[in-house]
mmCIF file of C-alpha atoms in Angstrom:
data_model
loop_
_atom_site.group_PDB
_atom_site.id
_atom_site.type_symbol
_atom_site.label_atom_id
_atom_site.label_comp_id
_atom_site.label_asym_id
_atom_site.label_seq_id
_atom_site.Cartn_x
_atom_site.Cartn_y
_atom_site.Cartn_z
ATOM 1 C CA UNK A 8 -12.585 -12.744 -1.407
ATOM 2 C CA UNK A 9 -8.765 -12.049 -1.851
ATOM 3 C CA UNK A 10 -7.465 -10.738 1.224
ATOM 4 C CA UNK A 11 -4.976 -11.019 4.121
ATOM 5 C CA UNK A 12 -5.307 -11.240 7.081
ATOM 6 C CA UNK A 13 -2.503 -9.792 9.652
ATOM 7 C CA UNK A 14 -1.731 -9.703 13.640
ATOM 8 C CA UNK A 15 -3.188 -5.549 14.330
ATOM 9 C CA UNK A 16 -0.661 -6.138 17.656
ATOM 10 C CA UNK A 17 0.961 -3.610 19.016
ATOM 11 C CA UNK A 18 3.387 -5.341 19.751
ATOM 12 C CA UNK A 19 5.396 -3.467 22.005
ATOM 13 C CA UNK A 20 8.833 -4.937 22.452
ATOM 14 C CA UNK A 21 12.542 -3.867 23.814
ATOM 15 C CA UNK A 22 15.471 -2.878 23.021
ATOM 16 C CA UNK A 23 17.413 -5.124 20.794
ATOM 17 C CA UNK A 24 14.577 -8.516 21.399
ATOM 18 C CA UNK A 25 13.798 -10.228 18.461
ATOM 19 C CA UNK A 26 9.880 -10.325 16.839
ATOM 20 C CA UNK A 27 8.169 -12.248 14.415
ATOM 21 C CA UNK A 28 5.046 -11.513 12.677
ATOM 22 C CA UNK A 29 2.396 -13.215 10.898
ATOM 23 C CA UNK A 30 -0.008 -13.204 7.603
ATOM 24 C CA UNK A 31 -2.049 -15.501 5.773
ATOM 25 C CA UNK A 32 -4.072 -14.829 2.555
ATOM 26 C CA UNK A 33 -6.956 -17.031 1.877
ATOM 27 C CA UNK A 34 -6.436 -17.106 -2.150
ATOM 28 C CA UNK A 35 -4.008 -20.006 -3.076
ATOM 29 C CA UNK A 36 -3.738 -18.095 -6.831
ATOM 30 C CA UNK A 37 -1.734 -15.485 -5.336
ATOM 31 C CA UNK A 38 1.897 -14.742 -6.212
ATOM 32 C CA UNK A 39 3.890 -12.665 -5.198
ATOM 33 C CA UNK A 40 4.220 -11.852 -1.412
ATOM 34 C CA UNK A 41 5.797 -7.802 0.017
ATOM 35 C CA UNK A 42 6.509 -6.958 3.279
ATOM 36 C CA UNK A 43 5.495 -2.956 3.619
ATOM 37 C CA UNK A 44 6.757 -0.695 5.479
ATOM 38 C CA UNK A 45 4.655 2.578 7.233
ATOM 39 C CA UNK A 46 5.824 4.899 9.090
ATOM 40 C CA UNK A 47 3.826 7.388 11.734
ATOM 41 C CA UNK A 48 1.861 9.864 9.088
ATOM 42 C CA UNK A 49 3.881 8.235 5.984
ATOM 43 C CA UNK A 50 4.098 6.502 2.265
ATOM 44 C CA UNK A 51 4.003 2.463 2.260
ATOM 45 C CA UNK A 52 7.868 1.778 1.593
ATOM 46 C CA UNK A 53 9.022 -1.798 -0.246
ATOM 47 C CA UNK A 54 10.849 -2.969 3.404
ATOM 48 C CA UNK A 55 11.390 -7.036 1.430
ATOM 49 C CA UNK A 56 9.687 -9.740 -1.452
ATOM 50 C CA UNK A 57 9.350 -12.823 -0.068
ATOM 51 C CA UNK A 58 10.169 -16.065 -1.609
ATOM 52 C CA UNK A 59 9.625 -19.632 -1.574
ATOM 53 C CA UNK A 60 13.022 -20.867 -0.817
ATOM 54 C CA UNK A 61 13.047 -18.120 2.920
ATOM 55 C CA UNK A 62 15.154 -15.017 1.938
ATOM 56 C CA UNK A 63 17.181 -12.695 4.690
ATOM 57 C CA UNK A 64 17.918 -8.893 4.784
ATOM 58 C CA UNK A 65 20.874 -7.719 8.093
ATOM 59 C CA UNK A 66 18.526 -7.973 10.574
ATOM 60 C CA UNK A 67 15.042 -9.014 8.808
ATOM 61 C CA UNK A 68 13.774 -12.637 7.501
ATOM 62 C CA UNK A 69 10.842 -13.443 5.566
ATOM 63 C CA UNK A 70 9.179 -16.646 5.260
ATOM 64 C CA UNK A 71 6.545 -18.081 2.612
ATOM 65 C CA UNK A 72 5.208 -21.475 2.255
ATOM 66 C CA UNK A 73 2.469 -21.665 -0.257
ATOM 67 C CA UNK A 74 1.124 -24.893 1.741
ATOM 68 C CA UNK A 75 -0.648 -23.453 4.291
ATOM 69 C CA UNK A 76 -0.442 -19.841 2.564
ATOM 70 C CA UNK A 77 1.500 -18.050 5.205
ATOM 71 C CA UNK A 78 3.773 -15.471 5.493
ATOM 72 C CA UNK A 79 5.464 -14.793 8.062
ATOM 73 C CA UNK A 80 8.557 -11.612 9.092
ATOM 74 C CA UNK A 81 11.053 -12.053 11.549
ATOM 75 C CA UNK A 82 13.101 -8.932 12.951
ATOM 76 C CA UNK A 83 16.013 -10.058 15.210
ATOM 77 C CA UNK A 84 17.470 -7.236 17.345
ATOM 78 C CA UNK A 85 15.162 -4.475 17.159
ATOM 79 C CA UNK A 86 15.917 -1.279 17.183
ATOM 80 C CA UNK A 87 13.807 1.246 17.705
ATOM 81 C CA UNK A 88 13.955 3.042 14.496
ATOM 82 C CA UNK A 89 11.664 -0.772 13.359
ATOM 83 C CA UNK A 90 8.703 0.976 15.002
ATOM 84 C CA UNK A 91 6.227 1.271 12.662
ATOM 85 C CA UNK A 92 3.613 -0.371 10.704
ATOM 86 C CA UNK A 93 4.526 -3.315 9.182
ATOM 87 C CA UNK A 94 1.977 -4.878 6.127
ATOM 88 C CA UNK A 95 2.048 -8.109 4.477
ATOM 89 C CA UNK A 96 0.735 -7.724 1.101
ATOM 90 C CA UNK A 97 0.095 -10.823 -1.795
ATOM 91 C CA UNK A 98 0.010 -9.673 -5.253
ATOM 92 C CA UNK A 99 -2.945 -11.417 -7.759
ATOM 93 C CA UNK A 100 -1.982 -11.608 -11.372
ATOM 94 C CA UNK A 101 -4.870 -10.843 -13.609
ATOM 95 C CA UNK A 102 -3.913 -11.641 -17.310
ATOM 96 C CA UNK A 103 -0.702 -9.690 -17.127
ATOM 97 C CA UNK A 104 -0.748 -7.482 -14.750
ATOM 98 C CA UNK A 105 -0.392 -7.897 -10.997
ATOM 99 C CA UNK A 106 -2.563 -6.505 -8.571
ATOM 100 C CA UNK A 107 -1.126 -5.280 -4.445
ATOM 101 C CA UNK A 108 -3.966 -6.146 -1.620
ATOM 102 C CA UNK A 109 -2.725 -5.223 1.678
ATOM 103 C CA UNK A 110 -3.791 -6.637 5.285
ATOM 104 C CA UNK A 111 -4.293 -4.208 7.606
ATOM 105 C CA UNK A 112 -0.814 -3.731 9.188
ATOM 106 C CA UNK A 113 1.039 -4.577 12.595
ATOM 107 C CA UNK A 114 2.410 -1.901 14.978
ATOM 108 C CA UNK A 115 5.758 -2.368 15.955
ATOM 109 C CA UNK A 116 7.007 -0.251 18.964
ATOM 110 C CA UNK A 117 10.495 -0.421 20.302
ATOM 111 C CA UNK A 118 10.714 0.590 23.939
ATOM 112 C CA UNK A 119 14.592 1.734 25.174
ATOM 113 C CA UNK B 95 15.507 11.339 -9.739
ATOM 114 C CA UNK B 96 11.825 9.651 -10.914
ATOM 115 C CA UNK B 97 9.423 9.629 -8.230
ATOM 116 C CA UNK B 98 5.903 9.691 -7.564
ATOM 117 C CA UNK B 99 3.848 13.279 -6.252
ATOM 118 C CA UNK B 100 0.684 14.271 -4.583
ATOM 119 C CA UNK B 101 -0.612 17.719 -4.170
ATOM 120 C CA UNK B 102 -2.587 18.950 -1.885
ATOM 121 C CA UNK B 103 -0.730 17.379 1.235
ATOM 122 C CA UNK B 104 -3.870 19.002 2.819
ATOM 123 C CA UNK B 105 -6.952 19.496 1.739
ATOM 124 C CA UNK B 106 -10.882 20.588 3.524
ATOM 125 C CA UNK B 107 -13.890 20.827 2.106
ATOM 126 C CA UNK B 108 -17.631 20.774 2.543
ATOM 127 C CA UNK B 109 -20.392 17.994 1.464
ATOM 128 C CA UNK B 110 -20.874 17.789 -1.839
ATOM 129 C CA UNK B 111 -18.368 19.774 -3.454
ATOM 130 C CA UNK B 112 -16.246 18.136 -6.108
ATOM 131 C CA UNK B 113 -13.295 17.377 -5.187
ATOM 132 C CA UNK B 114 -9.525 16.446 -7.448
ATOM 133 C CA UNK B 115 -6.613 14.848 -6.420
ATOM 134 C CA UNK B 116 -3.833 14.932 -8.278
ATOM 135 C CA UNK B 117 -1.025 12.565 -8.516
ATOM 136 C CA UNK B 118 2.047 12.845 -10.825
ATOM 137 C CA UNK B 119 4.941 10.134 -11.552
ATOM 138 C CA UNK B 120 7.867 10.528 -13.148
ATOM 139 C CA UNK B 121 8.961 7.011 -13.310
ATOM 140 C CA UNK B 122 6.973 6.230 -17.045
ATOM 141 C CA UNK B 123 4.998 3.380 -14.734
ATOM 142 C CA UNK B 124 2.348 2.444 -16.937
ATOM 143 C CA UNK B 125 0.485 0.605 -13.527
ATOM 144 C CA UNK B 126 -1.310 3.735 -11.692
ATOM 145 C CA UNK B 127 -3.548 2.778 -7.837
ATOM 146 C CA UNK B 128 -5.485 4.826 -5.446
ATOM 147 C CA UNK B 129 -5.604 3.810 -1.430
ATOM 148 C CA UNK B 130 -7.546 4.974 0.417
ATOM 149 C CA UNK B 131 -6.295 4.608 4.145
ATOM 150 C CA UNK B 132 -8.595 4.392 7.406
ATOM 151 C CA UNK B 133 -8.754 3.003 10.956
ATOM 152 C CA UNK B 134 -9.375 -0.040 10.790
ATOM 153 C CA UNK B 135 -9.373 -0.582 7.541
ATOM 154 C CA UNK B 136 -5.760 -0.455 5.718
ATOM 155 C CA UNK B 137 -5.100 0.346 2.419
ATOM 156 C CA UNK B 138 -8.094 -0.456 0.205
ATOM 157 C CA UNK B 139 -8.062 -0.197 -3.528
ATOM 158 C CA UNK B 140 -10.374 3.440 -5.052
ATOM 159 C CA UNK B 141 -9.466 3.119 -9.364
ATOM 160 C CA UNK B 142 -6.198 2.102 -11.190
ATOM 161 C CA UNK B 143 -4.837 2.467 -14.484
ATOM 162 C CA UNK B 144 -2.967 -0.130 -16.814
ATOM 163 C CA UNK B 145 -2.275 2.660 -19.566
ATOM 164 C CA UNK B 146 -3.114 5.589 -20.700
ATOM 165 C CA UNK B 147 -6.970 6.088 -21.980
ATOM 166 C CA UNK B 148 -7.265 2.744 -19.099
ATOM 167 C CA UNK B 149 -9.118 3.145 -16.129
ATOM 168 C CA UNK B 150 -10.523 0.386 -13.986
ATOM 169 C CA UNK B 151 -12.409 -0.053 -10.350
ATOM 170 C CA UNK B 152 -11.159 -1.026 -7.737
ATOM 171 C CA UNK B 153 -13.000 -2.353 -4.014
ATOM 172 C CA UNK B 154 -14.516 0.966 -3.054
ATOM 173 C CA UNK B 155 -15.099 2.965 -6.125
ATOM 174 C CA UNK B 156 -17.935 4.632 -5.530
ATOM 175 C CA UNK B 157 -18.208 7.919 -5.719
ATOM 176 C CA UNK B 158 -14.926 8.430 -6.525
ATOM 177 C CA UNK B 159 -13.344 8.974 -10.833
ATOM 178 C CA UNK B 160 -10.457 8.263 -12.357
ATOM 179 C CA UNK B 161 -9.088 9.529 -15.954
ATOM 180 C CA UNK B 162 -5.848 8.728 -17.701
ATOM 181 C CA UNK B 163 -4.965 11.074 -20.690
ATOM 182 C CA UNK B 164 -1.682 10.909 -20.689
ATOM 183 C CA UNK B 165 1.302 8.757 -18.289
ATOM 184 C CA UNK B 166 2.729 10.543 -15.633
ATOM 185 C CA UNK B 167 -0.461 11.665 -14.601
ATOM 186 C CA UNK B 168 -4.333 10.342 -13.155
ATOM 187 C CA UNK B 169 -6.638 12.541 -11.069
ATOM 188 C CA UNK B 170 -8.614 10.936 -8.524
ATOM 189 C CA UNK B 171 -12.061 13.399 -8.214
ATOM 190 C CA UNK B 172 -14.703 12.755 -5.473
ATOM 191 C CA UNK B 173 -17.677 14.139 -7.254
ATOM 192 C CA UNK B 174 -19.136 14.926 -4.677
ATOM 193 C CA UNK B 175 -17.550 14.979 -0.786
ATOM 194 C CA UNK B 176 -19.797 12.615 1.796
ATOM 195 C CA UNK B 177 -18.445 13.243 4.832
ATOM 196 C CA UNK B 178 -16.722 9.317 4.521
ATOM 197 C CA UNK B 179 -14.734 10.273 2.692
ATOM 198 C CA UNK B 180 -12.549 12.096 4.981
ATOM 199 C CA UNK B 181 -9.393 9.621 4.345
ATOM 200 C CA UNK B 182 -5.453 9.725 3.510
ATOM 201 C CA UNK B 183 -5.098 8.594 0.248
ATOM 202 C CA UNK B 184 -2.192 7.444 -1.616
ATOM 203 C CA UNK B 185 -1.045 7.100 -5.195
ATOM 204 C CA UNK B 186 0.911 4.851 -6.532
ATOM 205 C CA UNK B 187 2.576 3.291 -9.793
ATOM 206 C CA UNK B 188 4.295 0.185 -10.272
ATOM 207 C CA UNK B 189 5.558 -0.754 -14.090
ATOM 208 C CA UNK B 190 3.463 -3.034 -15.816
ATOM 209 C CA UNK B 191 5.200 -6.573 -16.159
ATOM 210 C CA UNK B 192 4.637 -7.805 -12.178
ATOM 211 C CA UNK B 193 6.191 -8.525 -9.311
ATOM 212 C CA UNK B 194 4.977 -5.337 -8.221
ATOM 213 C CA UNK B 195 8.760 -4.751 -6.083
ATOM 214 C CA UNK B 196 8.874 -1.519 -7.857
ATOM 215 C CA UNK B 197 5.381 -0.327 -6.599
ATOM 216 C CA UNK B 198 6.712 3.645 -4.864
ATOM 217 C CA UNK B 199 3.924 5.799 -2.693
ATOM 218 C CA UNK B 200 3.102 9.254 -3.783
ATOM 219 C CA UNK B 201 3.299 11.070 0.449
ATOM 220 C CA UNK B 202 -0.605 10.721 1.027
ATOM 221 C CA UNK B 203 -3.215 13.520 0.785
ATOM 222 C CA UNK B 204 -4.621 14.182 4.112
ATOM 223 C CA UNK B 205 -8.703 15.108 2.949
ATOM 224 C CA UNK B 206 -11.317 16.471 5.855
ATOM 225 C CA UNK B 207 -14.519 16.223 4.785
ATOM 226 C CA UNK B 208 -16.857 18.527 6.868
#
């Protein structure tokens, strides 16, 4: 079974804190990885793709360790607006097509 | 601007009734997906389509059907609604070629079966 596992949280942190989310995936055939953000009662939206070399987008840093089948997301200098659920996603390629497998999400609450 | 829209946004229906949820995208994407999201389960794939006349079953397809007669639309039908199908339903679309970093979701349909 193809699965993506995340700590559900919630993570309750003060503004300005650094917070890290971890995720593991079970199928080594996974090809691409993403972090999505989902606000309460809204649709998921792509936050960032995750590359083997690690990648950064402002206050957000994503890392991928293929050997350990492990993905992480680091948020520095947390803002109130970062409060949301963060979904770890692995993509499996079937032939020429991709299929997304979602983790259950990690809830972040940033407090003043 | 291109978009993906779902309708209705909210629906209450009775057990046993047939219900159809609409999904329409103007991205001209070949791939379309239906997910349901429930507390404790995350997003689970119901059905998906890689193009016109193509449909495939996902992880939780029992009690659901889809049809793809054009590129823009993938309606989801609940043949005989059950209380277990009370959920939030999301439609998504993506281009043909992975990676799916250009997958976009509709705003969701909140369905209650009473």
